[in-house]
Amino acid sequence: MALNATSKLLRSASPIKLLTASYHPNVIDHYENPRNVGSLDKKDDNVGTGLVGAPACGDVMKLQIKVDDNGKIIDAKFKTFGCGSAIASSSLATEWVKGKTVDQALKLKNTDIAKELSLPPVKLHCSMLAEDAIKAALSDYRIKQKNKDKTAE
Amino acid sequence: MHLLRNILLGRQYNKFVRNNYGLCSGRRHFSGINKVSSISSSPMATEVLFIPKSPKINSITDTRFYCVTVEVDPNTFEKACEETLESLTDYFEEIVEQSNLNDADVSYSSGVLTVNLGREHGIYVINRQSPNKQIWLSSPVSGPKRFDLIAEDDYWVYKHSGETLHQLLQMEMSKVFANGVDFSICTYSKL
């Protein structure tokens, strides 16, 4: 009896309204159909790996890029442990860096990601983490290339 | 003596890096805190603790670090954080009340201060982030930032620019509130 009353109460609280109050459709889209999940060979000289965040903080993002000889990003993969916004931000980031040059990718800003996903104020930090992940991956790639040049000399 | 000190520092440094950087697992992160707090009892503590700025570490990933505020113990952080946020809440309530922003609203609950300045100026969120021992700020003007507590001087700083939490608020709020603001009256402020 008591259970019935509770479930009626829950139903009357209109779950649909509650759902629309949480995440923007763009976030849900990326969360439910994340693009480019996976890994690239981190030992490959043409692959840059960025790992940001920390488990203790709640969010970890791994973003990898593969760059061809012309400096163009031909592939990007990510794995993220974190909230829906963090997952969506990194998914979107991989989508956006693909096809860009390294320099173009560096110009990608957290504000662009936040805008596309309509992130609320508290979730802006997730888009910042995605920007950091891109920068870390690009920096890793550049360090690898420099070391390669050195050994070639 | 000097040489000995350098060697000692070098050793501490390696230990510090091993335990705290390179995206450690949760457990290692916390074991790192224990190690450092045992180090901080030694006179060399401050020098060891400022190592995060070392170029060697930056070259590893060249990125921001999120869990490096190991020098503040949890109790100090919680107390400072609560006082800071409550003081900011009080001051925001005061300036919003005195202003002519009719659609503005200030609310604080369980470590999250939300300052809604209305349609024109947007929403600021300042919140406690206990795992990192940081205060996070989300500004509609300058975006997200993470502030670390400088316990010995009682203020919060964004380590990448050296800007303090209250400097940022002072700057951005003085543009919102025509009558002027003075965040130096809040606790843990440094302008």
Coordinates of C-alpha atoms in Angstrom, one line a residue:
Chain A
M1 CA 0.0 0.0 0.0
A2 CA 2.6 2.4 1.1
L3 CA 4.7 1.5 -2.0
N4 CA 1.8 2.3 -4.2
A5 CA 1.3 5.6 -2.7
T6 CA 5.0 6.4 -3.2
S7 CA 5.1 5.4 -6.8
K8 CA 2.1 7.5 -7.5
L9 CA 3.8 10.4 -5.9
L10 CA 6.9 9.8 -8.0
R11 CA 4.9 9.6 -11.2
S12 CA 3.1 12.8 -10.4
A13 CA 6.5 14.6 -10.0
S14 CA 6.7 14.5 -13.9
P15 CA 10.0 12.7 -14.6
I16 CA 10.1 14.2 -18.1
K17 CA 10.4 17.8 -16.7
L18 CA 13.2 16.7 -14.4
L19 CA 15.2 15.1 -17.2
T20 CA 15.0 18.2 -19.5
A21 CA 16.3 20.2 -16.6
S22 CA 19.7 18.4 -16.5
Y23 CA 21.6 18.0 -19.7
H24 CA 21.4 19.7 -23.1
P25 CA 20.5 17.5 -26.0
N26 CA 24.0 18.0 -27.5
V27 CA 25.6 16.6 -24.3
I28 CA 23.2 13.7 -24.2
D29 CA 23.9 12.9 -27.9
H30 CA 27.7 12.8 -27.3
Y31 CA 27.2 10.9 -24.1
E32 CA 25.0 8.2 -25.6
N33 CA 26.8 8.0 -28.9
P34 CA 30.4 9.0 -28.1
R35 CA 32.6 9.7 -31.1
N36 CA 36.1 8.2 -31.4
V37 CA 36.3 6.2 -28.3
G38 CA 39.4 4.1 -28.1
S39 CA 43.2 4.2 -28.1
L40 CA 46.0 4.8 -30.5
D41 CA 49.5 3.3 -30.2
K42 CA 51.1 5.6 -27.8
K43 CA 54.6 4.5 -28.8
D44 CA 54.0 5.7 -32.4
D45 CA 56.0 8.8 -33.1
N46 CA 53.1 10.3 -35.0
V47 CA 50.8 9.8 -32.0
G48 CA 50.5 12.4 -29.2
T49 CA 48.9 11.4 -26.0
G50 CA 47.3 13.8 -23.4
L51 CA 46.3 12.6 -20.0
V52 CA 44.7 15.1 -17.7
G53 CA 42.8 15.2 -14.5
A54 CA 43.2 12.7 -11.7
P55 CA 41.1 9.9 -10.4
A56 CA 40.9 11.5 -6.9
C57 CA 39.4 14.6 -8.5
G58 CA 36.6 12.7 -10.3
D59 CA 37.6 13.3 -13.9
V60 CA 40.3 11.7 -16.0
M61 CA 40.6 12.3 -19.7
K62 CA 42.9 10.6 -22.2
L63 CA 43.0 12.1 -25.6
Q64 CA 45.2 10.9 -28.4
I65 CA 45.9 12.4 -31.8
K66 CA 47.6 10.9 -34.9
V67 CA 49.3 13.4 -37.2
D68 CA 50.4 12.7 -40.7
D69 CA 53.7 14.0 -42.3
N70 CA 52.0 17.2 -43.4
G71 CA 51.1 18.2 -39.8
K72 CA 47.5 17.3 -40.2
I73 CA 45.6 15.4 -37.6
I74 CA 44.2 12.3 -39.3
D75 CA 42.8 10.5 -36.3
A76 CA 41.8 11.2 -32.7
K77 CA 40.7 8.9 -29.9
F78 CA 39.6 9.5 -26.3
K79 CA 38.8 7.7 -23.2
T80 CA 37.2 9.6 -20.3
F81 CA 36.2 8.7 -16.8
G82 CA 33.9 11.4 -15.5
C83 CA 30.6 13.1 -15.7
G84 CA 28.4 13.4 -18.8
S85 CA 29.7 16.8 -19.6
A86 CA 33.3 15.6 -19.4
I87 CA 32.6 12.7 -21.7
A88 CA 30.7 14.9 -24.1
S89 CA 33.4 17.6 -24.1
S90 CA 36.2 15.1 -24.9
S91 CA 34.0 13.4 -27.6
L92 CA 33.4 16.7 -29.2
A93 CA 37.1 17.6 -28.9
T94 CA 38.2 14.6 -30.9
E95 CA 35.6 15.3 -33.5
W96 CA 36.8 18.9 -33.9
V97 CA 40.5 18.3 -34.0
K98 CA 40.2 15.7 -36.8
G99 CA 41.2 17.2 -40.1
K100 CA 42.8 20.2 -38.5
T101 CA 46.5 21.0 -38.5
V102 CA 48.4 21.0 -35.2
D103 CA 48.4 24.8 -35.1
Q104 CA 44.7 25.0 -35.8
A105 CA 44.0 22.5 -33.1
L106 CA 46.0 24.5 -30.6
K107 CA 43.6 27.4 -31.1
L108 CA 40.5 25.4 -30.0
K109 CA 39.2 27.0 -26.9
N110 CA 37.2 25.7 -24.0
T111 CA 34.6 28.4 -24.6
D112 CA 33.9 26.9 -28.1
I113 CA 33.2 23.5 -26.5
A114 CA 31.1 25.0 -23.7
K115 CA 29.1 26.9 -26.3
E116 CA 28.4 24.0 -28.6
L117 CA 27.3 21.8 -25.6
S118 CA 25.5 24.7 -23.8
L119 CA 27.2 23.8 -20.6
P120 CA 25.9 25.4 -17.5
P121 CA 28.4 27.5 -15.4
V122 CA 29.4 24.7 -13.1
K123 CA 30.3 22.5 -16.0
L124 CA 32.6 25.0 -17.8
H125 CA 35.4 23.2 -16.0
C126 CA 34.8 20.1 -18.0
S127 CA 35.3 21.9 -21.3
M128 CA 38.5 23.4 -19.8
L129 CA 39.7 19.8 -19.1
A130 CA 39.1 18.9 -22.7
E131 CA 41.1 21.9 -23.9
D132 CA 43.9 20.9 -21.6
A133 CA 43.7 17.3 -23.0
I134 CA 44.1 18.6 -26.5
K135 CA 47.0 20.8 -25.5
A136 CA 48.7 17.9 -23.6
A137 CA 48.3 15.6 -26.6
L138 CA 49.7 18.2 -29.0
S139 CA 52.6 18.9 -26.7
D140 CA 53.4 15.2 -26.4
Y141 CA 53.4 14.9 -30.1
R142 CA 55.8 17.9 -30.5
I143 CA 58.2 16.6 -27.9
K144 CA 58.3 13.2 -29.7
Q145 CA 59.0 14.9 -33.0
K146 CA 61.8 17.0 -31.5
N147 CA 63.4 13.9 -30.1
K148 CA 63.0 12.2 -33.4
D149 CA 64.8 15.0 -35.2
K150 CA 67.5 14.9 -32.6
T151 CA 68.2 11.2 -33.0
A152 CA 68.1 11.6 -36.8
E153 CA 70.9 14.2 -36.7
Chain B
M1 CA 76.9 21.7 3.8
H2 CA 75.5 23.4 0.8
L3 CA 76.2 20.3 -1.3
L4 CA 74.6 18.0 1.2
R5 CA 71.5 20.2 1.2
N6 CA 71.2 20.0 -2.6
I7 CA 71.6 16.3 -2.6
L8 CA 69.0 16.0 0.0
L9 CA 66.7 18.3 -1.9
G10 CA 67.3 16.3 -5.0
R11 CA 66.3 13.2 -3.4
Q12 CA 63.2 14.6 -1.9
Y13 CA 62.4 16.1 -5.2
N14 CA 62.5 12.7 -6.9
K15 CA 60.4 11.1 -4.2
F16 CA 57.9 14.0 -4.5
V17 CA 57.6 13.7 -8.2
R18 CA 57.3 9.9 -8.1
N19 CA 54.5 10.1 -5.6
N20 CA 52.5 13.0 -6.9
Y21 CA 52.8 13.4 -10.6
G22 CA 52.2 11.5 -13.8
L23 CA 48.5 11.0 -13.2
C24 CA 48.7 8.7 -10.2
S25 CA 46.0 6.4 -9.1
G26 CA 43.8 7.4 -6.3
R27 CA 45.7 5.5 -3.7
R28 CA 49.0 6.7 -4.8
H29 CA 47.7 10.2 -4.7
F30 CA 46.8 9.9 -1.1
S31 CA 50.0 8.1 -0.2
G32 CA 51.7 11.1 -1.8
I33 CA 50.0 13.4 0.6
N34 CA 51.2 11.4 3.6
K35 CA 54.7 11.5 2.4
V36 CA 54.6 15.2 1.9
S37 CA 53.1 16.0 5.2
S38 CA 55.9 14.0 6.8
I39 CA 58.4 16.1 4.8
S40 CA 56.8 19.3 5.8
S41 CA 58.0 18.9 9.3
S42 CA 61.5 19.3 8.1
P43 CA 63.0 22.8 7.6
M44 CA 63.3 22.2 3.8
A45 CA 59.6 21.8 3.4
T46 CA 58.9 25.0 1.6
E47 CA 61.5 24.5 -1.0
V48 CA 60.3 21.0 -1.7
L49 CA 56.8 22.1 -2.0
F50 CA 57.3 24.7 -4.6
I51 CA 58.8 22.3 -7.0
P52 CA 55.6 21.9 -9.1
K53 CA 56.8 24.9 -11.1
S54 CA 59.9 23.1 -12.1
P55 CA 60.4 23.0 -15.9
K56 CA 61.1 19.3 -15.6
I57 CA 57.6 18.5 -14.6
N58 CA 56.1 20.8 -17.1
S59 CA 58.0 19.1 -19.9
I60 CA 56.3 15.8 -19.0
T61 CA 52.8 16.8 -20.1
D62 CA 53.0 20.6 -20.3
T63 CA 49.6 20.9 -18.8
R64 CA 47.8 22.1 -15.7
F65 CA 47.9 19.9 -12.6
Y66 CA 44.7 19.4 -10.7
C67 CA 45.7 17.5 -7.6
V68 CA 48.9 19.1 -6.5
T69 CA 47.8 21.1 -3.5
V70 CA 49.4 18.7 -1.1
E71 CA 50.8 21.3 1.3
V72 CA 47.4 22.2 2.9
D73 CA 46.0 19.7 5.4
P74 CA 42.3 18.8 5.0
N75 CA 41.1 20.6 8.1
T76 CA 42.9 23.8 7.3
F77 CA 41.4 23.7 3.8
E78 CA 37.8 23.0 4.9
K79 CA 37.9 25.8 7.5
A80 CA 39.5 28.3 5.1
C81 CA 37.1 27.3 2.3
E82 CA 34.0 27.6 4.3
E83 CA 35.0 31.0 5.8
T84 CA 35.9 32.2 2.3
L85 CA 32.7 31.2 0.7
E86 CA 30.5 32.4 3.6
S87 CA 32.3 35.7 3.6
L88 CA 31.8 36.0 -0.1
T89 CA 28.1 35.1 0.2
D90 CA 27.6 37.8 2.8
Y91 CA 29.4 40.4 0.7
F92 CA 27.6 39.4 -2.5
E93 CA 24.2 39.6 -0.8
E94 CA 25.1 43.0 0.5
I95 CA 26.2 44.5 -2.9
V96 CA 23.4 42.8 -4.8
E97 CA 20.9 44.3 -2.3
Q98 CA 22.4 47.8 -2.6
S99 CA 22.4 47.6 -6.4
N100 CA 19.7 48.1 -8.9
L101 CA 19.9 44.6 -10.3
N102 CA 16.4 43.4 -9.7
D103 CA 16.8 40.0 -11.3
A104 CA 20.0 39.2 -9.3
D105 CA 20.1 36.4 -6.7
V106 CA 22.7 35.0 -4.4
S107 CA 22.5 31.5 -2.9
Y108 CA 24.9 29.3 -0.9
S109 CA 24.5 25.7 0.0
S110 CA 26.9 22.9 0.8
G111 CA 30.0 24.5 -0.6
V112 CA 28.4 26.0 -3.7
L113 CA 27.9 29.7 -4.0
T114 CA 25.8 30.7 -7.0
V115 CA 25.6 34.4 -7.9
N116 CA 23.1 35.0 -10.5
L117 CA 23.5 38.6 -11.7
G118 CA 20.7 38.4 -14.2
R119 CA 20.3 38.1 -17.9
E120 CA 22.8 40.8 -18.7
H121 CA 25.8 39.7 -16.5
G122 CA 25.3 36.0 -16.2
I123 CA 25.9 33.5 -13.5
Y124 CA 29.0 33.1 -11.4
V125 CA 29.5 29.8 -9.5
I126 CA 32.2 29.5 -6.8
N127 CA 32.5 26.1 -5.3
R128 CA 34.5 24.0 -3.0
Q129 CA 36.4 21.2 -4.7
S130 CA 37.6 19.1 -1.8
P131 CA 39.6 16.3 -3.6
N132 CA 41.9 18.9 -5.1
K133 CA 41.7 21.2 -2.1
Q134 CA 40.8 24.0 -4.4
I135 CA 38.1 26.6 -4.9
W136 CA 36.7 26.5 -8.4
L137 CA 35.2 29.6 -10.0
S138 CA 33.1 29.7 -13.1
S139 CA 32.8 33.2 -14.6
P140 CA 30.6 34.1 -17.6
V141 CA 33.3 36.7 -18.4
S142 CA 36.6 34.9 -18.0
G143 CA 35.6 31.2 -17.9
P144 CA 36.6 28.5 -15.4
K145 CA 39.5 28.8 -13.0
R146 CA 40.9 26.8 -10.1
F147 CA 42.3 28.5 -7.0
D148 CA 44.7 27.0 -4.5
L149 CA 45.0 28.1 -0.9
I150 CA 48.2 29.8 0.1
A151 CA 47.7 29.0 3.8
E152 CA 50.6 31.0 5.2
D153 CA 49.3 34.2 3.7
D154 CA 45.5 33.4 3.7
Y155 CA 44.5 33.9 0.1
W156 CA 43.5 31.8 -2.9
V157 CA 45.6 31.9 -6.1
Y158 CA 45.2 30.7 -9.7
K159 CA 48.7 29.4 -10.2
H160 CA 48.9 29.8 -13.9
S161 CA 48.5 33.5 -13.8
G162 CA 49.2 34.4 -10.2
E163 CA 45.9 36.1 -10.0
T164 CA 44.0 35.8 -6.7
L165 CA 40.4 34.9 -6.4
H166 CA 39.5 38.2 -4.9
Q167 CA 41.5 40.2 -7.4
L168 CA 39.4 38.5 -10.2
L169 CA 36.2 39.2 -8.4
Q170 CA 37.2 42.8 -7.7
M171 CA 38.0 43.4 -11.3
E172 CA 34.9 41.7 -12.8
M173 CA 32.4 43.0 -10.2
S174 CA 33.5 46.6 -10.4
K175 CA 32.3 46.5 -14.0
V176 CA 28.9 45.1 -12.9
F177 CA 28.3 47.3 -9.8
A178 CA 28.5 50.9 -10.7
N179 CA 28.8 52.0 -7.1
G180 CA 32.1 50.2 -6.7
V181 CA 33.0 47.1 -4.8
D182 CA 35.7 46.3 -2.3
F183 CA 36.4 42.6 -1.9
S184 CA 39.3 43.3 0.5
I185 CA 36.9 43.2 3.4
C186 CA 36.2 39.5 2.7
T187 CA 38.2 36.9 4.6
Y188 CA 41.1 35.2 2.8
S189 CA 41.3 38.1 0.3
K190 CA 44.3 39.6 -1.2
L191 CA 44.0 42.3 -3.8

